[in-house]
Amino acid sequence: MTPEPAPTLAQLLTFYLEAGVDCALSEHPIDRLSDSGQGETLKTPSPAAPAAASMAPAAEPMPAPDAAIATAREAARTAASLEILRDMLEKFDGCALKSTATRLVFADGNPKARIMFVGEAPGRDEDIEGLPFVGRSGKLLDRMIASIGLDRSKVYIANVIPWRPPGNRTPTPLETQICLPFIQRQIELVDPDILVTLGNPSTQTLLSTREGIMKTRGRWFNYDTGTRVIRALATFHPAYLLRSPSYKRLSWQDLRAVAKALVE
Ligand code: URA
């Protein structure tokens, strides 16, 4: 059998992009197929900066998972305002996603809003702009919000995870647990009358349910902020609606229910 020709660089890059790999994770490429099996840093042929890699400061080791969760809880608990919470997140080093993301994506909208939307995690556009829901799904979210006569100046928008996972992969359960105290405190500080969870991960994480979005959407839950119980409604994530537009009809019903609850 004739062996397949090795892929060209252009074909490899196309493959990576289609697989969602659109950012480098470290300064230097690593040969993970090296004989040592340890993954050796590939040498750059340039003699201009031979000692650059060895002079780079050693990366701080990540804290152990339990320690990271405990630090997150303590930091979030003591944040007296949204500004302080944001500042704490900027300084927090317990979540590995921070090191691969371009920047923190904290929130958008009005911190005094009566309604708060929470998605899963920023994507590429959000990572670039530093604001949640600014890409294609964000445009749809804007239209959903407009359908009940509101806009970003009258709602508050955030995510369970404030850093983009590389290649938009699903955040791991550990990353979610580490970030959870921050979004919980963010909800407590915004103190909306209505919380809307967008999609399955946000719904399951914040509303402590294992049921899927097909069962939870359109249902009202009680969300205990720690200082009061607020009404929470689960609905589809706009990215899901872009892929499955026939469900927009149901999400429209959910938004009507939110609009009704706002005047009750
Ligand atoms: N998807 C999310 O869950 N959040 C964003 O901010 C963007 C896309």
PDB file of N, CA, C and O and ligand atoms in Angstrom, residues 105 119-123 126 131-134 137 159 237, ligand 1:
ATOM      1  N   VAL A 105     -13.278  38.273  30.891  1.00  0.00           N
ATOM      2  CA  VAL A 105     -14.578  38.735  30.364  1.00  0.00           C
ATOM      3  C   VAL A 105     -15.521  38.753  31.563  1.00  0.00           C
ATOM      4  O   VAL A 105     -16.026  37.711  31.977  1.00  0.00           O
ATOM      5  N   GLY A 119     -24.451  33.060  30.772  1.00  0.00           N
ATOM      6  CA  GLY A 119     -24.085  32.025  29.802  1.00  0.00           C
ATOM      7  C   GLY A 119     -23.001  31.118  30.365  1.00  0.00           C
ATOM      8  O   GLY A 119     -22.732  31.105  31.565  1.00  0.00           O
ATOM      9  N   GLU A 120     -22.346  30.392  29.462  1.00  0.00           N
ATOM     10  CA  GLU A 120     -21.372  29.385  29.903  1.00  0.00           C
ATOM     11  C   GLU A 120     -19.965  29.972  30.048  1.00  0.00           C
ATOM     12  O   GLU A 120     -19.422  30.064  31.141  1.00  0.00           O
ATOM     13  N   ALA A 121     -19.390  30.389  28.931  1.00  0.00           N
ATOM     14  CA  ALA A 121     -18.002  30.892  28.935  1.00  0.00           C
ATOM     15  C   ALA A 121     -17.793  31.716  27.667  1.00  0.00           C
ATOM     16  O   ALA A 121     -18.448  31.471  26.659  1.00  0.00           O
ATOM     17  N   PRO A 122     -16.866  32.666  27.704  1.00  0.00           N
ATOM     18  CA  PRO A 122     -16.633  33.484  26.507  1.00  0.00           C
ATOM     19  C   PRO A 122     -16.091  32.649  25.351  1.00  0.00           C
ATOM     20  O   PRO A 122     -15.422  31.642  25.570  1.00  0.00           O
ATOM     21  N   GLY A 123     -16.369  33.099  24.158  1.00  0.00           N
ATOM     22  CA  GLY A 123     -15.786  32.505  22.949  1.00  0.00           C
ATOM     23  C   GLY A 123     -14.702  33.437  22.409  1.00  0.00           C
ATOM     24  O   GLY A 123     -14.216  34.336  23.111  1.00  0.00           O
ATOM     25  N   GLU A 126     -15.543  37.291  22.282  1.00  0.00           N
ATOM     26  CA  GLU A 126     -15.625  37.849  23.636  1.00  0.00           C
ATOM     27  C   GLU A 126     -14.227  37.988  24.241  1.00  0.00           C
ATOM     28  O   GLU A 126     -13.925  38.962  24.927  1.00  0.00           O
ATOM     29  N   LEU A 131     -15.837  41.453  26.459  1.00  0.00           N
ATOM     30  CA  LEU A 131     -17.252  41.600  26.838  1.00  0.00           C
ATOM     31  C   LEU A 131     -18.006  40.312  26.487  1.00  0.00           C
ATOM     32  O   LEU A 131     -17.706  39.684  25.464  1.00  0.00           O
ATOM     33  N   PRO A 132     -18.989  39.932  27.325  1.00  0.00           N
ATOM     34  CA  PRO A 132     -19.716  38.695  27.035  1.00  0.00           C
ATOM     35  C   PRO A 132     -20.702  38.861  25.873  1.00  0.00           C
ATOM     36  O   PRO A 132     -21.245  39.952  25.656  1.00  0.00           O
ATOM     37  N   PHE A 133     -20.914  37.800  25.171  1.00  0.00           N
ATOM     38  CA  PHE A 133     -21.931  37.738  24.113  1.00  0.00           C
ATOM     39  C   PHE A 133     -21.846  38.891  23.108  1.00  0.00           C
ATOM     40  O   PHE A 133     -22.786  39.678  22.954  1.00  0.00           O
ATOM     41  N   VAL A 134     -20.700  38.988  22.446  1.00  0.00           N
ATOM     42  CA  VAL A 134     -20.569  40.001  21.393  1.00  0.00           C
ATOM     43  C   VAL A 134     -20.427  39.357  20.004  1.00  0.00           C
ATOM     44  O   VAL A 134     -20.418  40.050  19.006  1.00  0.00           O
ATOM     45  N   SER A 137     -23.650  34.561  18.552  1.00  0.00           N
ATOM     46  CA  SER A 137     -24.710  34.203  19.510  1.00  0.00           C
ATOM     47  C   SER A 137     -25.111  35.427  20.336  1.00  0.00           C
ATOM     48  O   SER A 137     -26.254  35.556  20.763  1.00  0.00           O
ATOM     49  N   ASN A 159     -21.052  35.371  32.526  1.00  0.00           N
ATOM     50  CA  ASN A 159     -20.875  33.939  32.251  1.00  0.00           C
ATOM     51  C   ASN A 159     -20.454  33.215  33.523  1.00  0.00           C
ATOM     52  O   ASN A 159     -19.863  33.825  34.417  1.00  0.00           O
ATOM     53  N   HIS A 237     -29.506  28.236  25.054  1.00  0.00           N
ATOM     54  CA  HIS A 237     -28.378  29.110  24.757  1.00  0.00           C
ATOM     55  C   HIS A 237     -28.540  29.618  23.313  1.00  0.00           C
ATOM     56  O   HIS A 237     -28.897  28.844  22.411  1.00  0.00           O
TER      57      HIS A 237
HETATM   58  N1  URA B   1     -21.273  31.869  24.733  1.00  0.00           N
HETATM   59  C1  URA B   1     -21.367  32.063  26.061  1.00  0.00           C
HETATM   60  O1  URA B   1     -21.828  31.203  26.811  1.00  0.00           O
HETATM   61  N2  URA B   1     -20.953  33.231  26.540  1.00  0.00           N
HETATM   62  C2  URA B   1     -20.457  34.202  25.771  1.00  0.00           C
HETATM   63  O2  URA B   1     -20.090  35.246  26.306  1.00  0.00           O
HETATM   64  C3  URA B   1     -20.375  33.972  24.387  1.00  0.00           C
HETATM   65  C4  URA B   1     -20.794  32.798  23.894  1.00  0.00           C
END
